[in-house]
Amino acid sequence: MGTEKDIIVAVELGSSAIRAVAGRRELDGTMHVLAVAQETDACAIRRGVVDNIDRTAQVLQNVLRKLSEHLDMQVTQVYVGLGGQSLRTAVNPVVYPLAQKAIVTDSVIQRIDDMNRAQQYPNMEILEAVPQEYSTDSRSGITTPVGMEAEILRAKFVNVLSNVRLMDRIRQSFERAGIRIAEDELLISPLCLSRHLLTESERRAGCALVDIGAETTTVAVYTRDTLRHLVVIPLGGNNATADIVLSGADADEAEELKRSYGTAYCPDPKEGGDFSDAMLSLSYERSISKSSLMGIVEARYQEIIANVWEHIRPYCTNQLSSIVFTGGGSHISDLTSAFTRFTNTPKLVRVHKGIPAGVSFASDCGVVNKDTLGTLLSLLLSGKEACVTEKTKIETNTLFPDEETDQTDDADSKADDSLSLTHTIDDESSATDSSSAEEQEGSAKKKKSIADRVRRAFGVFKGMLEEEEENGRDDR
């Protein structure tokens, strides 16, 4: 399996499930997935954030126990992704006047960054500050101002923010589960996903990554290989499932119907659309027409697309070249057609299918559907430190194995004696004296047993030596 120093473990706190993955980083930088484990609890995580600390801690313990058993190693720390409704971005301009016209140095840039990070946001914490551009007295759109002459230096930052209270819930959950967070720092899930799912050329040319999850949809916009906007929309694939449930199906049934017959776009009859009004059977002798089901799913996905478009549209005119959909909710039929029709955008729209580059899987790792593991694998690829160690092994007495049985018997005897001390003072005194006598007798027996074993062992060794000497004489 490889040494423990090469194995990294990552955890994704998803709305549909809490997942954990262990992988070995190869010498060429690729990642070989060794094990994947997951567990669902509808009350633990809601819309990507911890809703119940105790239940989240319990699920984490269960998931990492499964992973540890599969690896036959002890998990000591994990990389954890932060996502869901706790995330958003905010633009912050900073103006830094120099005492006189001077050359911009690294120390000046550091002071500007410190000024930006000192910006206060109620109940929010700056996780990452992304410089957008700098401008001097006479120039704008500068990306690297060090070495330039300026009297006033202006900077614009996009700060990635997270709710402090929601981050504390994550940390409390891991503390209660007895699990250490690697590097004592939470990873930003959408940024990890963008870094490993999009190519550098896509981010440089301008790309919007839309991750449709179970209960949230995350939009990250990049231009010139720089993050420009990040937002989490509280809508996802489960909303379409819930709409089907309202029509008479149970939850599991509704999810299966959505996957089998749901679509994000019902084409016009002139376009060759399928308008069969066949009835689909539900439990308890109920039914729903296929056209009604398709209409329900289409309406919900149009709402998701409309919200996504509001955040992408300001960048679409001359900054974006493509829109990439990913996540479990993006596997709905005709999603690209629905987005193109609704927005009338000429940009390239595609659904990413597959896994990040540089990832391979062990045959027994336990993965069923690789296409839903994009975020989890991106967190794994972002890890640096080893996360497992060998399990502590209990040493056994191989020379005198019977001694352990004797010790166990003595312990059981003492336990039985202590249970009898429950009634009167006289009984307690009598039982105590009896126990003491038995302990002395047991100790004597144990010493005698050890002496007997030593004598037997000596006898065996002596016999072996005599046999060897006799063989030597025969050879001569």
GROMACS .gro file of C-alpha atoms in nm:
model
  476
    1MET     CA    1   0.000   0.000   0.000
    2GLY     CA    2   0.295   0.231   0.044
    3THR     CA    3   0.446   0.401   0.345
    4GLU     CA    4   0.225   0.606   0.572
    5LYS     CA    5   0.431   0.920   0.505
    6ASP     CA    6   0.287   0.934   0.152
    7ILE     CA    7  -0.082   0.895   0.243
    8ILE     CA    8  -0.314   1.197   0.264
    9VAL     CA    9  -0.673   1.201   0.393
   10ALA     CA   10  -0.940   1.459   0.304
   11VAL     CA   11  -1.299   1.512   0.421
   12GLU     CA   12  -1.588   1.680   0.239
   13LEU     CA   13  -1.885   1.802   0.443
   14GLY     CA   14  -2.152   1.772   0.175
   15SER     CA   15  -2.526   1.823   0.208
   16SER     CA   16  -2.600   1.480   0.067
   17ALA     CA   17  -2.324   1.294   0.253
   18ILE     CA   18  -2.004   1.331   0.454
   19ARG     CA   19  -1.724   1.172   0.252
   20ALA     CA   20  -1.363   1.086   0.329
   21VAL     CA   21  -1.088   0.975   0.093
   22ALA     CA   22  -0.734   0.847   0.142
   23GLY     CA   23  -0.476   0.859  -0.134
   24ARG     CA   24  -0.105   0.802  -0.185
   25ARG     CA   25   0.092   1.073  -0.361
   26GLU     CA   26   0.320   0.914  -0.619
   27LEU     CA   27   0.671   1.031  -0.707
   28ASP     CA   28   0.543   1.197  -1.026
   29GLY     CA   29   0.292   1.408  -0.828
   30THR     CA   30  -0.016   1.209  -0.923
   31MET     CA   31  -0.258   1.075  -0.663
   32HIS     CA   32  -0.357   0.710  -0.624
   33VAL     CA   33  -0.683   0.674  -0.432
   34LEU     CA   34  -0.668   0.389  -0.181
   35ALA     CA   35  -1.004   0.413  -0.005
   36VAL     CA   36  -1.327   0.614  -0.004
   37ALA     CA   37  -1.593   0.607   0.269
   38GLN     CA   38  -1.914   0.799   0.318
   39GLU     CA   39  -2.219   0.818   0.540
   40THR     CA   40  -2.543   1.013   0.513
   41ASP     CA   41  -2.729   1.196   0.787
   42ALA     CA   42  -2.994   1.445   0.682
   43CYS     CA   43  -2.971   1.625   1.018
   44ALA     CA   44  -2.592   1.666   1.032
   45ILE     CA   45  -2.521   1.900   0.738
   46ARG     CA   46  -2.769   2.140   0.583
   47ARG     CA   47  -2.692   2.351   0.277
   48GLY     CA   48  -2.324   2.277   0.314
   49VAL     CA   49  -2.285   2.391   0.676
   50VAL     CA   50  -2.289   2.204   1.007
   51ASP     CA   51  -2.643   2.202   1.145
   52ASN     CA   52  -2.598   1.954   1.432
   53ILE     CA   53  -2.252   1.939   1.593
   54ASP     CA   54  -2.299   1.612   1.784
   55ARG     CA   55  -2.442   1.421   1.489
   56THR     CA   56  -2.174   1.556   1.258
   57ALA     CA   57  -1.907   1.439   1.505
   58GLN     CA   58  -2.064   1.094   1.517
   59VAL     CA   59  -2.076   1.064   1.138
   60LEU     CA   60  -1.714   1.180   1.113
   61GLN     CA   61  -1.607   0.909   1.359
   62ASN     CA   62  -1.796   0.644   1.161
   63VAL     CA   63  -1.656   0.751   0.825
   64LEU     CA   64  -1.296   0.772   0.941
   65ARG     CA   65  -1.324   0.439   1.124
   66LYS     CA   66  -1.427   0.277   0.794
   67LEU     CA   67  -1.134   0.444   0.621
   68SER     CA   68  -0.890   0.337   0.894
   69GLU     CA   69  -1.009  -0.025   0.879
   70HIS     CA   70  -0.971  -0.032   0.501
   71LEU     CA   71  -0.618   0.109   0.519
   72ASP     CA   72  -0.525  -0.090   0.831
   73MET     CA   73  -0.369   0.233   0.956
   74GLN     CA   74  -0.457   0.499   1.210
   75VAL     CA   75  -0.583   0.836   1.075
   76THR     CA   76  -0.409   1.113   1.272
   77GLN     CA   77  -0.529   1.422   1.087
   78VAL     CA   78  -0.743   1.521   0.786
   79TYR     CA   79  -0.774   1.802   0.535
   80VAL     CA   80  -1.120   1.960   0.554
   81GLY     CA   81  -1.302   2.163   0.291
   82LEU     CA   82  -1.513   2.467   0.374
   83GLY     CA   83  -1.808   2.536   0.145
   84GLY     CA   84  -2.180   2.591   0.146
   85GLN     CA   85  -2.361   2.906   0.248
   86SER     CA   86  -2.081   3.015   0.478
   87LEU     CA   87  -1.885   3.152   0.178
   88ARG     CA   88  -1.902   3.470  -0.027
   89THR     CA   89  -1.670   3.737  -0.168
   90ALA     CA   90  -1.650   4.112  -0.116
   91VAL     CA   91  -1.454   4.375  -0.312
   92ASN     CA   92  -1.234   4.608  -0.106
   93PRO     CA   93  -1.035   4.903  -0.248
   94VAL     CA   94  -0.723   5.022  -0.064
   95VAL     CA   95  -0.541   5.351  -0.114
   96TYR     CA   96  -0.181   5.382   0.005
   97PRO     CA   97  -0.016   5.725  -0.022
   98LEU     CA   98   0.364   5.724  -0.026
   99ALA     CA   99   0.546   6.006   0.156
  100GLN     CA  100   0.685   6.119  -0.175
  101LYS     CA  101   0.719   5.985  -0.523
  102ALA     CA  102   0.907   5.663  -0.465
  103ILE     CA  103   0.973   5.315  -0.597
  104VAL     CA  104   0.715   5.054  -0.494
  105THR     CA  105   0.880   4.775  -0.294
  106ASP     CA  106   0.769   4.436  -0.159
  107SER     CA  107   0.730   4.590   0.186
  108VAL     CA  108   0.484   4.845   0.047
  109ILE     CA  109   0.276   4.566  -0.111
  110GLN     CA  110   0.281   4.379   0.223
  111ARG     CA  111   0.155   4.688   0.409
  112ILE     CA  112  -0.127   4.726   0.156
  113ASP     CA  113  -0.221   4.362   0.206
  114ASP     CA  114  -0.221   4.416   0.584
  115MET     CA  115  -0.449   4.718   0.541
  116ASN     CA  116  -0.689   4.509   0.337
  117ARG     CA  117  -0.695   4.226   0.592
  118ALA     CA  118  -0.766   4.478   0.866
  119GLN     CA  119  -1.101   4.550   0.699
  120GLN     CA  120  -1.383   4.446   0.933
  121TYR     CA  121  -1.687   4.248   0.818
  122PRO     CA  122  -1.960   4.179   1.079
  123ASN     CA  123  -1.951   3.812   1.187
  124MET     CA  124  -1.724   3.728   0.894
  125GLU     CA  125  -1.358   3.637   0.862
  126ILE     CA  126  -1.128   3.690   0.564
  127LEU     CA  127  -1.005   3.347   0.452
  128GLU     CA  128  -0.818   3.461   0.145
  129ALA     CA  129  -0.739   3.797  -0.011
  130VAL     CA  130  -0.706   3.791  -0.390
  131PRO     CA  131  -0.539   4.103  -0.543
  132GLN     CA  132  -0.727   4.213  -0.854
  133GLU     CA  133  -0.519   4.499  -0.985
  134TYR     CA  134  -0.310   4.802  -0.884
  135SER     CA  135  -0.303   5.153  -1.020
  136THR     CA  136  -0.060   5.443  -0.983
  137ASP     CA  137  -0.093   5.815  -1.055
  138SER     CA  138  -0.088   5.763  -1.429
  139ARG     CA  139  -0.153   5.392  -1.494
  140SER     CA  140  -0.419   5.133  -1.414
  141GLY     CA  141  -0.463   4.761  -1.462
  142ILE     CA  142  -0.121   4.679  -1.315
  143THR     CA  143  -0.071   4.328  -1.180
  144THR     CA  144   0.288   4.357  -1.048
  145PRO     CA  145   0.364   4.714  -0.934
  146VAL     CA  146   0.694   4.633  -0.758
  147GLY     CA  147   0.971   4.843  -0.907
  148MET     CA  148   0.739   5.111  -1.047
  149GLU     CA  149   0.745   5.476  -0.940
  150ALA     CA  150   0.432   5.615  -0.771
  151GLU     CA  151   0.314   5.880  -0.532
  152ILE     CA  152  -0.020   5.709  -0.457
  153LEU     CA  153  -0.075   5.337  -0.501
  154ARG     CA  154  -0.428   5.202  -0.525
  155ALA     CA  155  -0.522   4.838  -0.496
  156LYS     CA  156  -0.841   4.636  -0.533
  157PHE     CA  157  -0.894   4.306  -0.353
  158VAL     CA  158  -1.155   4.035  -0.368
  159ASN     CA  159  -1.179   3.896  -0.015
  160VAL     CA  160  -1.315   3.544   0.035
  161LEU     CA  161  -1.527   3.557   0.350
  162SER     CA  162  -1.679   3.296   0.576
  163ASN     CA  163  -1.917   3.317   0.869
  164VAL     CA  164  -1.715   3.287   1.191
  165ARG     CA  165  -1.989   3.102   1.377
  166LEU     CA  166  -2.026   2.842   1.102
  167MET     CA  167  -1.650   2.783   1.092
  168ASP     CA  168  -1.653   2.734   1.470
  169ARG     CA  169  -1.918   2.465   1.427
  170ILE     CA  170  -1.690   2.273   1.193
  171ARG     CA  171  -1.399   2.296   1.435
  172GLN     CA  172  -1.618   2.190   1.729
  173SER     CA  173  -1.745   1.889   1.533
  174PHE     CA  174  -1.393   1.768   1.465
  175GLU     CA  175  -1.283   1.834   1.823
  176ARG     CA  176  -1.573   1.627   1.958
  177ALA     CA  177  -1.491   1.352   1.712
  178GLY     CA  178  -1.128   1.357   1.832
  179ILE     CA  179  -0.995   1.435   1.483
  180ARG     CA  180  -0.723   1.690   1.414
  181ILE     CA  181  -0.760   1.930   1.119
  182ALA     CA  182  -0.439   1.924   0.912
  183GLU     CA  183  -0.229   2.240   0.935
  184ASP     CA  184  -0.504   2.380   1.161
  185GLU     CA  185  -0.657   2.541   0.854
  186LEU     CA  186  -0.974   2.483   0.655
  187LEU     CA  187  -0.941   2.459   0.277
  188ILE     CA  188  -1.178   2.663   0.059
  189SER     CA  189  -1.359   2.391  -0.138
  190PRO     CA  190  -1.468   2.596  -0.446
  191LEU     CA  191  -1.115   2.731  -0.495
  192CYS     CA  192  -0.963   2.382  -0.467
  193LEU     CA  193  -1.219   2.253  -0.717
  194SER     CA  194  -1.148   2.537  -0.962
  195ARG     CA  195  -0.773   2.485  -0.931
  196HIS     CA  196  -0.788   2.116  -1.016
  197LEU     CA  197  -1.092   2.091  -1.244
  198LEU     CA  198  -1.036   2.390  -1.473
  199THR     CA  199  -0.725   2.416  -1.686
  200GLU     CA  200  -0.495   2.714  -1.652
  201SER     CA  201  -0.586   2.823  -2.005
  202GLU     CA  202  -0.957   2.820  -1.913
  203ARG     CA  203  -0.900   3.036  -1.605
  204ARG     CA  204  -0.677   3.270  -1.801
  205ALA     CA  205  -0.921   3.306  -2.094
  206GLY     CA  206  -1.214   3.359  -1.855
  207CYS     CA  207  -1.436   3.085  -1.717
  208ALA     CA  208  -1.727   3.043  -1.477
  209LEU     CA  209  -1.738   2.717  -1.281
  210VAL     CA  210  -2.090   2.627  -1.165
  211ASP     CA  211  -2.105   2.345  -0.910
  212ILE     CA  212  -2.466   2.224  -0.864
  213GLY     CA  213  -2.483   2.023  -0.544
  214ALA     CA  214  -2.768   1.869  -0.350
  215GLU     CA  215  -2.879   2.184  -0.167
  216THR     CA  216  -2.651   2.462  -0.294
  217THR     CA  217  -2.505   2.587  -0.620
  218THR     CA  218  -2.162   2.752  -0.610
  219VAL     CA  219  -2.049   2.995  -0.878
  220ALA     CA  220  -1.681   3.090  -0.916
  221VAL     CA  221  -1.579   3.335  -1.189
  222TYR     CA  222  -1.220   3.358  -1.316
  223THR     CA  223  -1.058   3.594  -1.565
  224ARG     CA  224  -0.686   3.628  -1.637
  225ASP     CA  225  -0.628   3.333  -1.401
  226THR     CA  226  -0.762   3.534  -1.106
  227LEU     CA  227  -1.074   3.483  -0.895
  228ARG     CA  228  -1.321   3.767  -0.958
  229HIS     CA  229  -1.640   3.649  -0.790
  230LEU     CA  230  -1.761   3.370  -0.564
  231VAL     CA  231  -2.115   3.309  -0.442
  232VAL     CA  232  -2.318   3.022  -0.299
  233ILE     CA  233  -2.686   3.004  -0.407
  234PRO     CA  234  -2.920   2.812  -0.171
  235LEU     CA  235  -3.068   2.598  -0.448
  236GLY     CA  236  -2.967   2.254  -0.573
  237GLY     CA  237  -3.077   1.924  -0.717
  238ASN     CA  238  -3.271   1.830  -0.402
  239ASN     CA  239  -3.513   2.115  -0.468
  240ALA     CA  240  -3.631   1.943  -0.785
  241THR     CA  241  -3.664   1.616  -0.593
  242ALA     CA  242  -3.873   1.790  -0.324
  243ASP     CA  243  -4.105   1.929  -0.592
  244ILE     CA  244  -4.168   1.576  -0.721
  245VAL     CA  245  -4.242   1.460  -0.365
  246LEU     CA  246  -4.515   1.724  -0.346
  247SER     CA  247  -4.677   1.552  -0.643
  248GLY     CA  248  -4.722   1.228  -0.449
  249ALA     CA  249  -4.394   1.037  -0.469
  250ASP     CA  250  -4.181   0.939  -0.170
  251ALA     CA  251  -3.825   1.076  -0.144
  252ASP     CA  252  -3.633   0.777  -0.285
  253GLU     CA  253  -3.889   0.730  -0.559
  254ALA     CA  254  -3.876   1.099  -0.653
  255GLU     CA  255  -3.495   1.095  -0.683
  256GLU     CA  256  -3.507   0.793  -0.913
  257LEU     CA  257  -3.778   0.951  -1.129
  258LYS     CA  258  -3.576   1.272  -1.156
  259ARG     CA  259  -3.268   1.084  -1.275
  260SER     CA  260  -3.459   0.866  -1.519
  261TYR     CA  261  -3.706   1.113  -1.675
  262GLY     CA  262  -3.616   1.460  -1.549
  263THR     CA  263  -3.478   1.723  -1.784
  264ALA     CA  264  -3.364   2.082  -1.759
  265TYR     CA  265  -3.514   2.163  -2.098
  266CYS     CA  266  -3.833   2.035  -2.262
  267PRO     CA  267  -3.795   2.110  -2.635
  268ASP     CA  268  -4.077   2.244  -2.845
  269PRO     CA  269  -4.269   1.988  -3.056
  270LYS     CA  270  -4.125   2.155  -3.366
  271GLU     CA  271  -3.780   2.064  -3.236
  272GLY     CA  272  -3.875   1.698  -3.206
  273GLY     CA  273  -3.952   1.701  -2.835
  274ASP     CA  274  -4.094   1.392  -2.667
  275PHE     CA  275  -4.442   1.482  -2.542
  276SER     CA  276  -4.557   1.135  -2.453
  277ASP     CA  277  -4.818   1.160  -2.180
  278ALA     CA  278  -4.745   0.812  -2.050
  279MET     CA  279  -4.827   0.756  -1.685
  280LEU     CA  280  -4.544   0.666  -1.447
  281SER     CA  281  -4.637   0.442  -1.155
  282LEU     CA  282  -4.575   0.556  -0.798
  283SER     CA  283  -4.610   0.368  -0.472
  284TYR     CA  284  -4.950   0.314  -0.309
  285GLU     CA  285  -5.120   0.287  -0.649
  286ARG     CA  286  -5.047   0.647  -0.739
  287SER     CA  287  -4.911   0.779  -1.069
  288ILE     CA  288  -4.781   1.091  -1.243
  289SER     CA  289  -4.764   1.172  -1.612
  290LYS     CA  290  -4.422   1.186  -1.774
  291SER     CA  291  -4.489   1.532  -1.917
  292SER     CA  292  -4.586   1.665  -1.572
  293LEU     CA  293  -4.267   1.523  -1.420
  294MET     CA  294  -4.052   1.677  -1.692
  295GLY     CA  295  -4.225   2.012  -1.643
  296ILE     CA  296  -4.164   2.006  -1.265
  297VAL     CA  297  -3.792   1.942  -1.303
  298GLU     CA  298  -3.754   2.193  -1.587
  299ALA     CA  299  -3.917   2.470  -1.382
  300ARG     CA  300  -3.682   2.419  -1.087
  301TYR     CA  301  -3.371   2.406  -1.305
  302GLN     CA  302  -3.478   2.723  -1.483
  303GLU     CA  303  -3.485   2.891  -1.142
  304ILE     CA  304  -3.132   2.767  -1.069
  305ILE     CA  305  -3.011   2.886  -1.411
  306ALA     CA  306  -3.172   3.228  -1.361
  307ASN     CA  307  -2.989   3.277  -1.031
  308VAL     CA  308  -2.660   3.157  -1.177
  309TRP     CA  309  -2.697   3.394  -1.473
  310GLU     CA  310  -2.742   3.695  -1.246
  311HIS     CA  311  -2.391   3.639  -1.111
  312ILE     CA  312  -2.226   3.547  -1.442
  313ARG     CA  313  -2.386   3.805  -1.671
  314PRO     CA  314  -2.171   4.106  -1.560
  315TYR     CA  315  -1.860   3.920  -1.678
  316CYS     CA  316  -2.002   3.760  -1.992
  317THR     CA  317  -1.974   4.048  -2.237
  318ASN     CA  318  -1.599   4.056  -2.285
  319GLN     CA  319  -1.437   3.861  -1.999
  320LEU     CA  320  -1.565   3.502  -2.019
  321SER     CA  321  -1.506   3.244  -2.288
  322SER     CA  322  -1.683   2.944  -2.131
  323ILE     CA  323  -1.918   2.823  -1.857
  324VAL     CA  324  -1.846   2.482  -1.703
  325PHE     CA  325  -2.104   2.290  -1.497
  326THR     CA  326  -2.007   2.023  -1.248
  327GLY     CA  327  -2.146   1.850  -0.938
  328GLY     CA  328  -2.410   1.583  -0.890
  329GLY     CA  329  -2.694   1.817  -0.989
  330SER     CA  330  -2.533   1.889  -1.326
  331HIS     CA  331  -2.598   1.534  -1.448
  332ILE     CA  332  -2.958   1.622  -1.536
  333SER     CA  333  -3.049   1.582  -1.901
  334ASP     CA  334  -3.019   1.878  -2.145
  335LEU     CA  335  -2.860   2.119  -1.895
  336THR     CA  336  -2.640   2.291  -2.154
  337SER     CA  337  -2.935   2.338  -2.391
  338ALA     CA  338  -3.143   2.486  -2.109
  339PHE     CA  339  -2.870   2.735  -2.013
  340THR     CA  340  -2.804   2.841  -2.372
  341ARG     CA  341  -3.176   2.885  -2.448
  342PHE     CA  342  -3.249   3.077  -2.128
  343THR     CA  343  -2.951   3.315  -2.146
  344ASN     CA  344  -2.905   3.339  -2.524
  345THR     CA  345  -2.532   3.335  -2.458
  346PRO     CA  346  -2.294   3.250  -2.743
  347LYS     CA  347  -2.031   3.130  -2.495
  348LEU     CA  348  -1.920   2.770  -2.480
  349VAL     CA  349  -2.130   2.583  -2.222
  350ARG     CA  350  -2.032   2.231  -2.116
  351VAL     CA  351  -2.083   1.984  -1.836
  352HIS     CA  352  -1.763   1.845  -1.692
  353LYS     CA  353  -1.775   1.469  -1.662
  354GLY     CA  354  -1.497   1.273  -1.504
  355ILE     CA  355  -1.241   1.340  -1.235
  356PRO     CA  356  -0.954   1.588  -1.193
  357ALA     CA  357  -0.641   1.509  -1.390
  358GLY     CA  358  -0.369   1.309  -1.221
  359VAL     CA  359  -0.595   1.081  -1.015
  360SER     CA  360  -0.610   0.701  -1.033
  361PHE     CA  361  -0.806   0.449  -0.825
  362ALA     CA  362  -0.721   0.123  -0.654
  363SER     CA  363  -0.949  -0.159  -0.764
  364ASP     CA  364  -1.079  -0.214  -0.411
  365CYS     CA  365  -1.113   0.151  -0.300
  366GLY     CA  366  -1.493   0.132  -0.273
  367VAL     CA  367  -1.588   0.396  -0.532
  368VAL     CA  368  -1.922   0.353  -0.707
  369ASN     CA  369  -1.966   0.681  -0.898
  370LYS     CA  370  -1.643   0.871  -0.964
  371ASP     CA  371  -1.821   1.163  -1.133
  372THR     CA  372  -1.960   1.288  -0.800
  373LEU     CA  373  -1.620   1.308  -0.628
  374GLY     CA  374  -1.481   1.622  -0.791
  375THR     CA  375  -1.468   1.837  -0.477
  376LEU     CA  376  -1.346   1.555  -0.253
  377LEU     CA  377  -1.062   1.464  -0.491
  378SER     CA  378  -0.966   1.831  -0.528
  379LEU     CA  379  -0.929   1.855  -0.149
  380LEU     CA  380  -0.715   1.541  -0.153
  381LEU     CA  381  -0.489   1.687  -0.423
  382SER     CA  382  -0.450   2.003  -0.214
  383GLY     CA  383  -0.313   1.811   0.085
  384LYS     CA  384   0.059   1.818   0.165
  385GLU     CA  385   0.123   1.651   0.501
  386ALA     CA  386   0.095   1.280   0.578
  387CYS     CA  387  -0.227   1.198   0.762
  388VAL     CA  388  -0.188   0.838   0.883
  389THR     CA  389   0.041   0.629   1.099
  390GLU     CA  390   0.073   0.261   1.173
  391LYS     CA  391  -0.180   0.116   1.416
  392THR     CA  392  -0.055   0.047   1.767
  393LYS     CA  393  -0.007  -0.326   1.800
  394ILE     CA  394  -0.060  -0.509   2.131
  395GLU     CA  395   0.249  -0.713   2.215
  396THR     CA  396   0.195  -1.076   2.319
  397ASN     CA  397   0.411  -1.307   2.531
  398THR     CA  398   0.540  -1.551   2.268
  399LEU     CA  399   0.784  -1.733   2.497
  400PHE     CA  400   0.533  -1.815   2.771
  401PRO     CA  401   0.186  -1.768   2.616
  402ASP     CA  402   0.017  -1.946   2.907
  403GLU     CA  403   0.122  -1.665   3.140
  404GLU     CA  404  -0.127  -1.426   2.981
  405THR     CA  405  -0.405  -1.675   3.047
  406ASP     CA  406  -0.291  -1.704   3.411
  407GLN     CA  407  -0.298  -1.324   3.444
  408THR     CA  408  -0.644  -1.310   3.293
  409ASP     CA  409  -0.766  -1.581   3.529
  410ASP     CA  410  -0.621  -1.394   3.828
  411ALA     CA  411  -0.791  -1.072   3.715
  412ASP     CA  412  -1.123  -1.253   3.673
  413SER     CA  413  -1.082  -1.408   4.017
  414LYS     CA  414  -1.019  -1.070   4.171
  415ALA     CA  415  -1.321  -0.925   3.994
  416ASP     CA  416  -1.540  -1.206   4.126
  417ASP     CA  417  -1.406  -1.151   4.478
  418SER     CA  418  -1.478  -0.778   4.463
  419LEU     CA  419  -1.837  -0.841   4.351
  420SER     CA  420  -1.901  -1.048   4.663
  421LEU     CA  421  -1.821  -0.752   4.893
  422THR     CA  422  -2.170  -0.604   4.891
  423HIS     CA  423  -2.360  -0.691   5.204
  424THR     CA  424  -2.230  -0.660   5.562
  425ILE     CA  425  -1.914  -0.531   5.721
  426ASP     CA  426  -1.830  -0.880   5.849
  427ASP     CA  427  -1.879  -1.021   5.499
  428GLU     CA  428  -1.655  -0.751   5.356
  429SER     CA  429  -1.378  -0.824   5.609
  430SER     CA  430  -1.404  -1.197   5.551
  431ALA     CA  431  -1.402  -1.159   5.174
  432THR     CA  432  -1.103  -0.925   5.191
  433ASP     CA  433  -0.900  -1.174   5.398
  434SER     CA  434  -1.000  -1.453   5.162
  435SER     CA  435  -0.903  -1.248   4.861
  436SER     CA  436  -0.564  -1.167   5.015
  437ALA     CA  437  -0.497  -1.535   5.087
  438GLU     CA  438  -0.598  -1.630   4.734
  439GLU     CA  439  -0.372  -1.362   4.590
  440GLN     CA  440  -0.074  -1.496   4.785
  441GLU     CA  441  -0.155  -1.850   4.680
  442GLY     CA  442  -0.197  -1.739   4.318
  443SER     CA  443   0.138  -1.554   4.329
  444ALA     CA  444   0.310  -1.866   4.461
  445LYS     CA  445   0.153  -2.077   4.188
  446LYS     CA  446   0.261  -1.830   3.926
  447LYS     CA  447   0.624  -1.831   4.047
  448LYS     CA  448   0.622  -2.211   4.050
  449SER     CA  449   0.473  -2.216   3.697
  450ILE     CA  450   0.743  -1.983   3.566
  451ALA     CA  451   1.016  -2.194   3.731
  452ASP     CA  452   0.871  -2.507   3.573
  453ARG     CA  453   0.870  -2.342   3.231
  454VAL     CA  454   1.231  -2.230   3.269
  455ARG     CA  455   1.335  -2.583   3.368
  456ARG     CA  456   1.148  -2.728   3.067
  457ALA     CA  457   1.309  -2.475   2.832
  458PHE     CA  458   1.654  -2.550   2.978
  459GLY     CA  459   1.589  -2.920   2.932
  460VAL     CA  460   1.500  -2.868   2.567
  461PHE     CA  461   1.810  -2.659   2.503
  462LYS     CA  462   2.029  -2.912   2.683
  463GLY     CA  463   1.884  -3.194   2.473
  464MET     CA  464   1.952  -3.000   2.152
  465LEU     CA  465   2.317  -2.943   2.255
  466GLU     CA  466   2.368  -3.309   2.343
  467GLU     CA  467   2.215  -3.416   2.012
  468GLU     CA  468   2.442  -3.178   1.822
  469GLU     CA  469   2.752  -3.311   2.003
  470GLU     CA  470   2.649  -3.669   1.929
  471ASN     CA  471   2.603  -3.590   1.560
  472GLY     CA  472   2.948  -3.433   1.560
  473ARG     CA  473   3.105  -3.747   1.700
  474ASP     CA  474   2.928  -3.961   1.438
  475ASP     CA  475   3.065  -3.739   1.161
  476ARG     CA  476   3.416  -3.781   1.293
   0.00000   0.00000   0.00000
